[in-house]
Structures are given as structure tokens and as C-alpha cells.
Coordinates of C-alpha atoms and ligand atoms in Angstrom, one line a residue:
M1 CA 13.3 11.6 191.6
A2 CA 12.3 15.1 190.6
I3 CA 15.0 17.8 190.1
D4 CA 13.9 21.4 190.6
T5 CA 15.6 24.6 189.5
P6 CA 18.3 25.8 189.9
A7 CA 19.9 22.4 189.4
K8 CA 22.7 21.9 186.9
L9 CA 22.0 20.0 183.7
A10 CA 24.7 18.8 181.4
M11 CA 24.0 18.1 177.7
V12 CA 26.3 15.9 175.8
G13 CA 26.3 17.2 172.2
A14 CA 25.2 20.6 170.8
G15 CA 23.3 19.0 167.9
P16 CA 19.8 20.2 167.1
I17 CA 18.3 18.2 170.0
G18 CA 21.0 19.1 172.5
L19 CA 20.4 22.8 171.7
E20 CA 16.6 22.5 171.9
A21 CA 16.9 20.6 175.2
A22 CA 19.2 23.2 176.6
L23 CA 16.9 26.0 175.5
Y24 CA 13.9 24.3 177.1
A25 CA 15.9 24.0 180.3
R26 CA 17.0 27.6 180.2
F27 CA 13.3 28.7 179.8
L28 CA 12.6 26.8 183.0
G29 CA 15.5 28.3 184.9
Y30 CA 17.9 25.4 185.1
D31 CA 21.6 26.0 185.0
V32 CA 22.9 24.4 181.8
V33 CA 26.2 23.4 180.2
I34 CA 26.5 21.9 176.7
F35 CA 29.6 19.9 175.9
E36 CA 30.2 19.6 172.1
Q37 CA 33.2 17.7 170.7
G38 CA 33.3 19.8 167.6
R39 CA 31.5 22.8 166.2
V40 CA 27.8 23.7 166.8
C41 CA 25.8 20.9 165.2
E42 CA 29.0 19.1 164.1
H43 CA 27.1 16.2 162.5
V44 CA 24.8 18.5 160.5
Q45 CA 27.9 20.4 159.4
Q46 CA 29.4 17.2 158.1
Q47 CA 26.2 16.5 156.0
S48 CA 25.5 20.1 155.1
H49 CA 25.0 19.4 151.4
V50 CA 22.1 17.0 152.1
R51 CA 18.6 18.3 151.5
S52 CA 15.9 17.5 154.0
F53 CA 12.7 15.6 153.1
V54 CA 11.1 17.3 156.0
P55 CA 9.5 20.8 155.8
F56 CA 11.1 23.5 158.0
R57 CA 8.0 23.7 160.2
W58 CA 9.0 20.3 161.6
C59 CA 12.7 21.3 161.9
C60 CA 12.2 24.1 164.4
S61 CA 10.5 24.7 167.7
P62 CA 8.3 27.6 168.9
L63 CA 10.9 28.2 171.7
G64 CA 13.7 28.3 169.3
L65 CA 12.0 30.8 167.0
A66 CA 11.0 33.0 170.0
A67 CA 14.6 33.0 171.3
I68 CA 16.1 33.9 168.0
T69 CA 13.5 36.7 167.4
A70 CA 14.1 38.1 170.9
H71 CA 17.8 38.2 170.1
D72 CA 17.5 39.6 166.5
E73 CA 14.2 41.4 165.8
N74 CA 15.0 41.3 162.0
Y75 CA 15.2 37.5 162.0
Q76 CA 13.2 36.1 159.1
P77 CA 12.7 32.3 159.4
P78 CA 12.5 30.1 156.3
T79 CA 9.0 29.5 155.1
D80 CA 7.1 26.6 156.8
D81 CA 7.2 24.4 153.7
A82 CA 10.9 25.0 152.8
R83 CA 12.9 21.9 152.5
L84 CA 16.4 23.1 153.5
T85 CA 19.8 21.7 153.0
G86 CA 21.9 21.1 156.1
S87 CA 23.8 24.3 155.5
E88 CA 20.6 26.3 155.1
W89 CA 19.2 24.7 158.3
L90 CA 22.4 25.8 160.0
E91 CA 22.5 29.3 158.7
Q92 CA 18.8 30.1 159.0
Y93 CA 18.0 28.4 162.3
L94 CA 20.6 26.3 164.2
L95 CA 23.5 28.8 164.3
P96 CA 21.2 31.8 165.2
L97 CA 19.7 29.6 167.9
A98 CA 23.2 28.7 169.3
A99 CA 24.1 32.4 169.2
T100 CA 21.2 33.6 171.4
D101 CA 21.9 34.9 174.9
L102 CA 20.1 32.0 176.4
L103 CA 22.6 29.5 174.9
S104 CA 25.8 31.1 173.7
D105 CA 27.4 31.4 177.2
H106 CA 26.5 27.8 178.0
L107 CA 28.3 26.2 175.1
Q108 CA 31.6 24.5 175.5
L109 CA 32.7 23.7 172.0
H110 CA 35.6 21.4 171.0
T111 CA 35.1 19.7 174.4
R112 CA 34.5 16.0 174.2
V113 CA 32.8 13.9 176.9
L114 CA 34.9 10.8 177.4
G115 CA 32.9 9.1 180.1
I116 CA 30.1 9.6 182.6
G117 CA 30.1 8.3 186.2
K118 CA 28.7 9.2 189.6
E119 CA 30.1 10.6 192.7
Q120 CA 30.6 8.0 195.5
V121 CA 28.6 5.2 193.9
R122 CA 29.7 2.7 191.3
K123 CA 27.8 1.0 188.6
T124 CA 27.7 -2.2 190.7
D125 CA 26.1 -0.5 193.7
R126 CA 22.4 -1.6 193.8
A127 CA 19.8 0.1 196.0
A128 CA 20.3 -2.6 198.6
D129 CA 24.1 -1.9 198.8
L130 CA 23.5 1.8 199.8
P131 CA 23.1 2.9 203.4
A132 CA 19.4 3.1 204.5
G133 CA 17.7 6.3 203.1
D134 CA 20.4 6.9 200.4
E135 CA 19.6 6.6 196.7
R136 CA 21.9 6.7 193.7
G137 CA 20.0 9.8 192.6
D138 CA 21.3 11.7 195.6
W139 CA 24.8 11.8 194.1
S140 CA 26.0 14.1 191.3
F141 CA 27.2 12.9 188.0
R142 CA 30.9 13.2 187.1
L143 CA 31.8 13.8 183.5
L144 CA 35.3 13.3 182.3
V145 CA 35.8 15.9 179.5
Q146 CA 38.7 16.8 177.2
D147 CA 39.2 20.2 175.6
A148 CA 40.7 21.0 172.2
A149 CA 44.2 21.2 173.7
G150 CA 43.9 17.7 175.0
N151 CA 43.5 18.7 178.7
E152 CA 41.1 16.6 180.8
R153 CA 39.0 17.7 183.6
I154 CA 36.0 16.6 185.7
E155 CA 32.7 18.5 185.5
E156 CA 29.7 17.8 187.8
A157 CA 26.0 17.9 187.1
D158 CA 22.7 16.9 188.7
A159 CA 21.3 15.5 185.6
V160 CA 22.8 14.4 182.2
L161 CA 21.0 14.4 178.8
D162 CA 23.0 12.4 176.4
C163 CA 22.2 13.9 173.0
S164 CA 25.4 12.8 171.2
G165 CA 23.8 11.3 168.1
V166 CA 25.2 8.4 166.2
L167 CA 26.9 9.8 163.1
S168 CA 30.4 9.6 164.8
Q169 CA 30.2 5.8 164.8
P170 CA 29.5 4.3 161.4
N171 CA 28.7 0.6 161.2
Y172 CA 31.2 -1.7 159.5
C173 CA 30.2 -3.0 156.1
G174 CA 31.4 -6.6 156.5
H175 CA 29.2 -9.8 156.5
G176 CA 27.1 -10.0 159.7
G177 CA 28.0 -6.4 160.7
L178 CA 31.5 -7.3 161.6
P179 CA 34.4 -5.5 160.0
A180 CA 35.2 -7.3 156.7
I181 CA 38.7 -8.7 156.7
G182 CA 41.0 -5.7 156.2
E183 CA 38.3 -3.1 156.7
R184 CA 39.5 -1.8 160.1
A185 CA 42.9 -0.8 158.6
L186 CA 41.2 1.0 155.7
R187 CA 38.6 2.8 157.9
G188 CA 39.9 6.2 157.0
Q189 CA 39.8 5.5 153.2
I190 CA 36.2 4.2 153.0
D191 CA 33.3 6.7 152.7
Y192 CA 30.8 6.0 155.5
R193 CA 28.8 9.2 155.0
L194 CA 27.2 10.5 151.8
P195 CA 29.8 12.7 150.0
D196 CA 28.8 15.8 148.2
L197 CA 28.7 13.8 144.9
L198 CA 27.3 16.6 142.7
G199 CA 29.4 19.3 144.3
D200 CA 32.9 19.4 145.9
E201 CA 33.5 15.7 145.6
R202 CA 32.3 15.0 142.1
D203 CA 35.9 14.6 140.6
R204 CA 36.6 11.8 143.0
F205 CA 33.7 9.8 141.5
S206 CA 33.5 11.0 137.9
G207 CA 35.1 8.4 135.5
K208 CA 35.7 6.1 138.5
R209 CA 34.4 2.7 139.7
T210 CA 32.5 2.8 142.9
L211 CA 31.1 0.1 145.2
L212 CA 27.9 1.3 146.8
I213 CA 26.7 -0.6 149.8
G214 CA 23.4 -0.1 151.7
H215 CA 19.6 0.1 151.2
G216 CA 18.6 3.3 153.0
H217 CA 17.9 6.8 151.7
S218 CA 21.5 7.8 151.8
A219 CA 22.4 4.9 149.5
A220 CA 19.4 5.8 147.3
T221 CA 20.6 9.4 147.0
A222 CA 24.1 8.2 146.1
A223 CA 22.7 5.9 143.4
V224 CA 20.6 8.7 141.9
Q225 CA 23.6 11.1 141.9
L226 CA 26.1 8.5 140.6
A227 CA 23.7 7.8 137.7
E228 CA 23.6 11.5 137.0
I229 CA 27.4 11.7 137.0
Q230 CA 27.5 8.6 134.7
Q231 CA 25.2 10.3 132.2
Q232 CA 27.7 13.1 131.8
D233 CA 30.8 10.9 132.0
P234 CA 30.0 7.4 130.7
A235 CA 33.4 6.1 132.1
T236 CA 31.8 6.3 135.5
S237 CA 30.5 3.0 136.9
F238 CA 29.0 1.7 140.1
T239 CA 28.1 -1.6 141.6
W240 CA 25.3 -1.5 144.2
I241 CA 25.0 -4.3 146.7
T242 CA 22.4 -4.9 149.4
R243 CA 22.4 -7.7 151.9
H244 CA 18.6 -8.4 152.2
E245 CA 17.2 -11.4 150.4
H246 CA 13.8 -9.7 150.0
Q247 CA 11.8 -9.7 146.8
P248 CA 14.1 -8.3 144.2
A249 CA 11.2 -7.0 142.1
T250 CA 10.7 -4.2 144.6
G251 CA 14.2 -2.8 144.2
P252 CA 16.8 -2.2 146.9
V253 CA 15.2 0.7 148.7
R254 CA 12.2 -0.2 150.9
R255 CA 9.3 2.3 150.4
V256 CA 7.7 3.9 153.5
S257 CA 4.0 3.0 153.3
N258 CA 1.9 6.2 152.9
D259 CA 5.1 8.2 153.1
P260 CA 4.3 11.7 154.4
F261 CA 7.3 13.1 152.6
P262 CA 6.7 13.1 148.8
S263 CA 10.4 13.8 148.0
R264 CA 11.5 10.7 150.0
A265 CA 9.0 8.5 148.1
E266 CA 10.2 9.9 144.8
L267 CA 13.8 9.3 145.7
A268 CA 13.1 5.6 146.6
A269 CA 11.2 5.2 143.3
Q270 CA 14.0 6.8 141.3
A271 CA 16.7 4.8 143.0
N272 CA 14.8 1.5 142.5
A273 CA 14.3 2.2 138.8
I274 CA 18.0 3.0 138.4
A275 CA 18.9 -0.3 140.2
Q276 CA 16.7 -2.3 137.8
Q277 CA 17.7 -0.5 134.6
A278 CA 21.4 -0.3 135.1
N279 CA 21.7 -3.9 136.0
S280 CA 24.3 -2.8 138.5
W281 CA 22.4 -4.0 141.6
H282 CA 23.1 -7.3 143.3
W283 CA 21.0 -8.3 146.3
A284 CA 22.1 -10.7 149.0
S285 CA 25.7 -9.9 148.4
Q286 CA 28.1 -9.4 151.3
V287 CA 31.6 -7.9 151.7
E288 CA 34.0 -10.5 152.9
K289 CA 37.4 -8.9 152.5
I290 CA 39.0 -5.6 151.4
V291 CA 42.6 -5.1 150.4
R292 CA 44.3 -1.9 149.1
E293 CA 47.9 -1.5 148.1
P294 CA 49.1 2.1 148.6
G295 CA 47.9 4.2 145.6
G296 CA 46.0 1.3 144.1
P297 CA 42.3 0.4 143.9
F298 CA 40.3 -1.3 146.6
V299 CA 40.1 -5.1 145.8
V300 CA 36.9 -6.3 147.4
S301 CA 36.0 -10.0 147.8
L302 CA 32.2 -10.3 147.6
S303 CA 30.0 -13.3 148.3
V304 CA 27.5 -14.8 145.8
P305 CA 25.8 -13.8 143.6
I306 CA 28.9 -11.9 142.3
A307 CA 31.4 -13.9 144.2
G308 CA 35.1 -13.1 143.5
D309 CA 37.5 -10.2 143.7
H310 CA 36.4 -6.9 142.2
S311 CA 38.4 -3.6 141.9
Y312 CA 36.9 -0.2 142.8
D313 CA 38.3 3.3 143.2
N314 CA 35.8 4.2 145.9
I315 CA 33.7 2.4 148.5
L316 CA 30.6 4.1 149.7
A317 CA 29.5 2.1 152.7
L318 CA 26.2 3.8 153.6
V319 CA 25.3 1.1 156.1
G320 CA 24.1 3.1 159.1
Y321 CA 25.5 4.2 162.4
Q322 CA 25.5 3.1 166.0
P323 CA 25.5 4.9 169.4
D324 CA 28.7 5.2 171.4
L325 CA 27.8 3.1 174.4
S326 CA 31.2 3.5 176.0
L327 CA 30.0 6.8 177.5
L328 CA 27.5 4.9 179.5
A329 CA 29.7 2.1 180.7
E330 CA 29.8 3.2 184.3
L331 CA 26.1 4.0 184.6
Q332 CA 23.0 1.8 185.2
V333 CA 21.6 2.1 181.8
E334 CA 19.7 -0.5 179.8
P335 CA 20.2 0.0 176.0
D336 CA 17.9 -2.1 173.9
F337 CA 19.6 -5.3 172.8
A338 CA 18.8 -4.8 169.1
T339 CA 19.3 -1.1 168.6
G340 CA 21.6 0.0 171.4
G341 CA 19.1 2.9 171.9
L342 CA 16.0 3.1 174.1
R343 CA 13.6 0.2 174.0
D344 CA 10.7 2.6 173.2
P345 CA 12.2 6.0 172.4
G346 CA 8.8 7.4 171.7
T347 CA 7.4 6.9 175.2
K348 CA 9.8 5.5 177.7
L349 CA 12.7 7.8 178.5
I350 CA 13.3 6.6 182.1
Q351 CA 16.4 4.5 182.8
P352 CA 17.4 2.7 186.0
E353 CA 19.9 5.5 186.5
D354 CA 17.9 8.4 188.0
N355 CA 18.3 11.7 186.1
F356 CA 20.2 10.3 183.1
Y357 CA 18.4 10.5 179.8
L358 CA 19.2 9.4 176.2
L359 CA 17.6 11.8 173.7
G360 CA 17.6 12.6 170.0
A361 CA 19.1 10.4 167.3
K362 CA 21.0 8.4 169.9
S363 CA 17.8 7.3 171.6
F364 CA 16.9 5.5 168.4
G365 CA 20.3 3.7 168.4
R366 CA 20.9 1.8 165.2
Q367 CA 17.2 2.2 164.2
T368 CA 16.9 4.7 161.4
G369 CA 14.1 7.2 160.9
F370 CA 14.7 9.6 163.7
L371 CA 13.3 13.0 162.9
F372 CA 13.9 16.3 164.7
R373 CA 10.2 16.5 165.8
D374 CA 10.6 13.1 167.6
G375 CA 13.3 14.8 169.6
L376 CA 11.0 17.7 170.5
A377 CA 8.4 15.3 171.8
Q378 CA 11.0 13.7 173.9
I379 CA 12.1 17.1 175.3
Q380 CA 8.6 18.0 176.3
Q381 CA 8.2 14.6 178.0
L382 CA 11.6 14.7 179.7
F383 CA 11.1 18.0 181.5
A384 CA 7.6 17.0 182.7
I385 CA 9.4 14.0 184.3
L386 CA 12.4 15.8 185.5
G387 CA 10.5 18.5 187.4
D388 CA 7.6 16.1 188.2
R389 CA 5.2 18.4 186.5
P390 CA 3.1 16.0 184.3
T391 CA 1.2 18.8 182.5
L392 CA 4.2 20.9 181.7
D393 CA 4.5 21.6 177.9
L394 CA 6.2 24.8 176.9
Y395 CA 5.6 24.0 173.2
A396 CA 1.9 23.8 173.6
A397 CA 1.6 27.5 174.2
G398 CA 2.9 28.2 170.7
Q399 CA 5.4 30.9 170.5
P400 CA 6.1 32.2 174.0
K401 CA 6.9 35.9 174.5
L402 CA 10.4 36.7 175.9
E403 CA 11.0 39.8 177.9
Ligands
LIG501 C1 21.9 12.4 155.9 C2 21.0 12.8 157.0 C3 19.9 13.6 156.7 C4 18.9 13.9 157.7 N1 17.9 14.6 157.4 C5 16.9 14.9 158.4 C6 15.8 15.7 158.1 O1 15.7 16.2 157.0 N2 14.9 16.0 159.1 C7 15.1 15.5 160.3 O2 14.2 15.8 161.2 N3 16.1 14.7 160.6 C8 17.0 14.4 159.7 N4 18.1 13.6 159.9 C9 18.1 13.1 161.2 C10 19.1 14.0 162.0 O3 20.2 13.3 162.3 C11 18.4 14.7 163.2 O4 17.2 15.3 163.0 C12 19.3 15.5 164.0 O5 20.6 15.8 163.4 C13 19.5 14.8 165.2 O6 19.9 15.6 166.2 P1 20.7 15.1 167.5 O7 21.0 16.4 168.2 O8 19.9 14.0 168.1 O9 22.0 14.4 166.9 P2 23.2 14.9 166.1 O10 22.8 15.9 165.1 O11 23.9 13.7 165.6 O12 24.1 15.7 167.1 C14 24.9 15.1 168.1 C15 26.0 16.0 168.5 O13 26.8 15.4 169.6 C16 28.1 15.7 169.4 N5 28.9 14.6 170.1 C17 29.0 13.3 169.8 N6 29.7 12.7 170.7 C18 30.1 13.6 171.6 C19 30.9 13.5 172.8 N7 31.4 12.3 173.3 N8 31.1 14.6 173.5 C20 30.6 15.8 173.1 N9 29.9 16.0 172.0 C21 29.6 14.8 171.3 C22 28.3 15.6 167.9 O14 29.5 16.3 167.5 C23 27.0 16.3 167.4 O15 27.2 17.7 167.3 C24 19.1 13.4 159.0 C25 20.2 12.6 159.3 C26 21.1 12.3 158.3 C27 22.3 11.4 158.6

């Protein structure tokens, strides 16, 4: 069911994709509101020390650059090939974008969306339950939001774009993806995001024992950086465990075949070499139980091949994230049974619930590998669907001129 301007669109999350989607909507003349639980791009802010594998030209849009330039004629974007840290991406693109006239008045920061439902109809109302001629899409969405003071209110919208990412919901590190025994109580003491190991948080790891869990690129970065700390302070140690049983000769980090990002390929190679040399990597090992007395080390029960109780000062559980599906509980949405995101986030954005869309990192669910440019492709596709204009592509025109 097409929605034409001047309908009201609500974005959940002012991450990179929420901002870009809102900008695209503003260019088309939609009324837009962006609810953000924290600061602009809160998740990028929380990983601001991480350097991208991806060149800047794939971390910006022609609309974004045009909007910033229209707002500030002295704006100098980073070079196309620059690989920025999160804080550089924020300072040199994302924050200037959020500050443009097109977006700044539409942002509601420190405002969390608690749930999304519909006016008049319930999740259980199928098309056959509605009066003849009525459709679920005829009714507005109702969003329950909470501001920084804790006050709740209802906001309405004609369409909702859920761009809330996954970083707020880390996976548990226990066997089978369940919380290890005792893990839930220690949630606030375990690191589920890559800390700034070579910067602000170095002292917490230098000369200490760390249990590193995970086989992705965050775990690879942690291994390389812990090895660097260890070189300068030999009292530093780490044990790296991964759950897969796959061929140990390849090392813990799976290589992307024909990786288009040389620095990512190099990181994987470096981390795999460290794992083999340091003899600190144990594959097919699982976390069964975690105990910590106040002020003491973590005592972690691991399965074979290093079965037994082991003491660590830190646990780096870099085991991925999952989408918050509670937001969708009252809608007719079909998350993929394996990832919790869309079944085919590259091409199929349409859900049974008319005018509700999952976009950005959340659309990939637990599947890793989402890149900003995947989100831009989704935005282009979504607005062609939303306005029923199959050939619409504001990005194709390059850098549009703003009056
Ligand atoms: C360590 C790391 C490095 C990465 N490096 C790159 C890279 O180099 N290049 C690249 O293209 N991609 C990279 N990614 C992927 C990156 O996550 C995305 O490109 C980008 O951040 C995704 O944008 P998003 O808007 O979909 O989600 P997010 O950035 O996760 O933004 C979601 C926003 O929604 C907000 N939110 C969440 N729940 C609610 C709620 N209930 N109510 C209101 N607001 C809410 C959050 O606070 C957040 O601001 C990286 C990811 C990680 C973890």
C-alpha cells in the first residue's frame, strides 16, 4: 500500500542508517521524526576507537554530502580512500549530517521506543477479521516512547522504519548461546564490546589475565592488541577460545574469500598467526559457568579441551549481538528463524505488516557483515516501494543540488 507525501514517517534509531533514511525521506517531502535512545549514532559513539576496514566513499551518501555542503559551504569531506575511526566518522560526517537543517529539528534524542503497535487493530487481527474494505495498513502506528526523564507518551506515524541496530543486545557467551551458569548476574562486569585496549582501557588489561571468546573480527582485533600489550608487559596473558570444531590449521578467524578490504584480510592473518604461535588458542571450547566473588577474579568453568576452572581478571565476550524483537511483538512481522533479521535483507524488505520496515544492521539480525552501503541500497529500495515509484533512486543522480 503506497504512502505518499506528506505522510509521517517514524525512524527508530538515529544511527547512520536511521539518519540516511530520514534524510532521503526529507528530500522526498515526508514528515519525519527520529527517536534515538541515546546520543546521535550512540552505537558508533560506543565503538568510536574502532578503525573501519571500509573506505569513506562507502560510508557516506551523495545526499548526505549534499546536505552537509548546503549547510556549511566550507565543509571538507574526508578523502574517498580514508579509513576512519568511529570518532573520525562521527566528527567528519555523521554529526555534521545530523546538524543539517533537514534533520536537526526532527531528532528526538534520549528518547527510547519501548514498543510499536497499531491503532484499532491487534496483532491477532487477520485481513479476514476486518470489516470489508478495511486493511491493517489503513490504521496508524502507535509508538510508546520514553524520554530521558522517564516520562512515557504515545506518538503516531503512518510508516515505521526500525533502524535500531543490534549493538544494545549482546549475545550470551555460554554453551549453546544460553547464558553460562552465573553469567546473567555478571552481565555488567563482562566486556561484550571491543574495549579501547591500546588507549583508555589499556591499564585494565596490561599485566592481567584475560579470557577472549569469539572468532569474528572484533575478537581478532582484541587478540592482536592483547599480543601488543603483552610484548610491552610480559605479565599480560590471554586465553582465546572459539566454539567451532573446524580445521584448526586455518586458525580461529575465518578468512573472507577474495576479501575486498585488504586491512581486514591482514587482521585475520595476523590474529591467526598469533593464535598459533602463542599456543593460547583452544578451539571447540565452551563456557559452562562463571563465578566471581566481590573484588576477586572471574572463575570460569570451561569444557574440553581445557576442561576445569580457570581464573581471569577480564572476560572479553566478543560473541556477536542480536536484534531486540520485543519492539515488534505487537506487529505482524516475520523475523528469519535463524538470524532474527530479515530472511533476505538484500532484496526483500516487505513484511506482512504494511508500511513497517526493518533496515540497517537490525535487518541482518545476528548475521554479521552488515555494511553501511548495504543500508543505502535498502533505503533506495524502500522509498521506491513506499511511494510506489519503482524507478525512484535519489542516489543515482550523484550529488543533487540543494537550493
Ligand atoms: C566494531 C564495529 C565496526 C564496524 N565497522 C564498520 C565499518 O567500518 N563500515 C561499515 O560500513 N560498517 C561497520 N560496522 C557496521 C556498523 O554497525 C554499521 O555500518 C552501522 O553502524 C549500522 O548502522 P545502523 O544505523 O543500522 O545501526 P546502529 O549504528 O547500531 O544504530 C542504531 C541506533 O538505534 C538506537 N536505538 C536502539 N534501540 C533503540 C530504541 N528502542 N529506541 C530508540 N533508539 C534506539 C541506538 O542507540 C543507535 O543509535 C561496524 C560495526 C561494529 C560493531
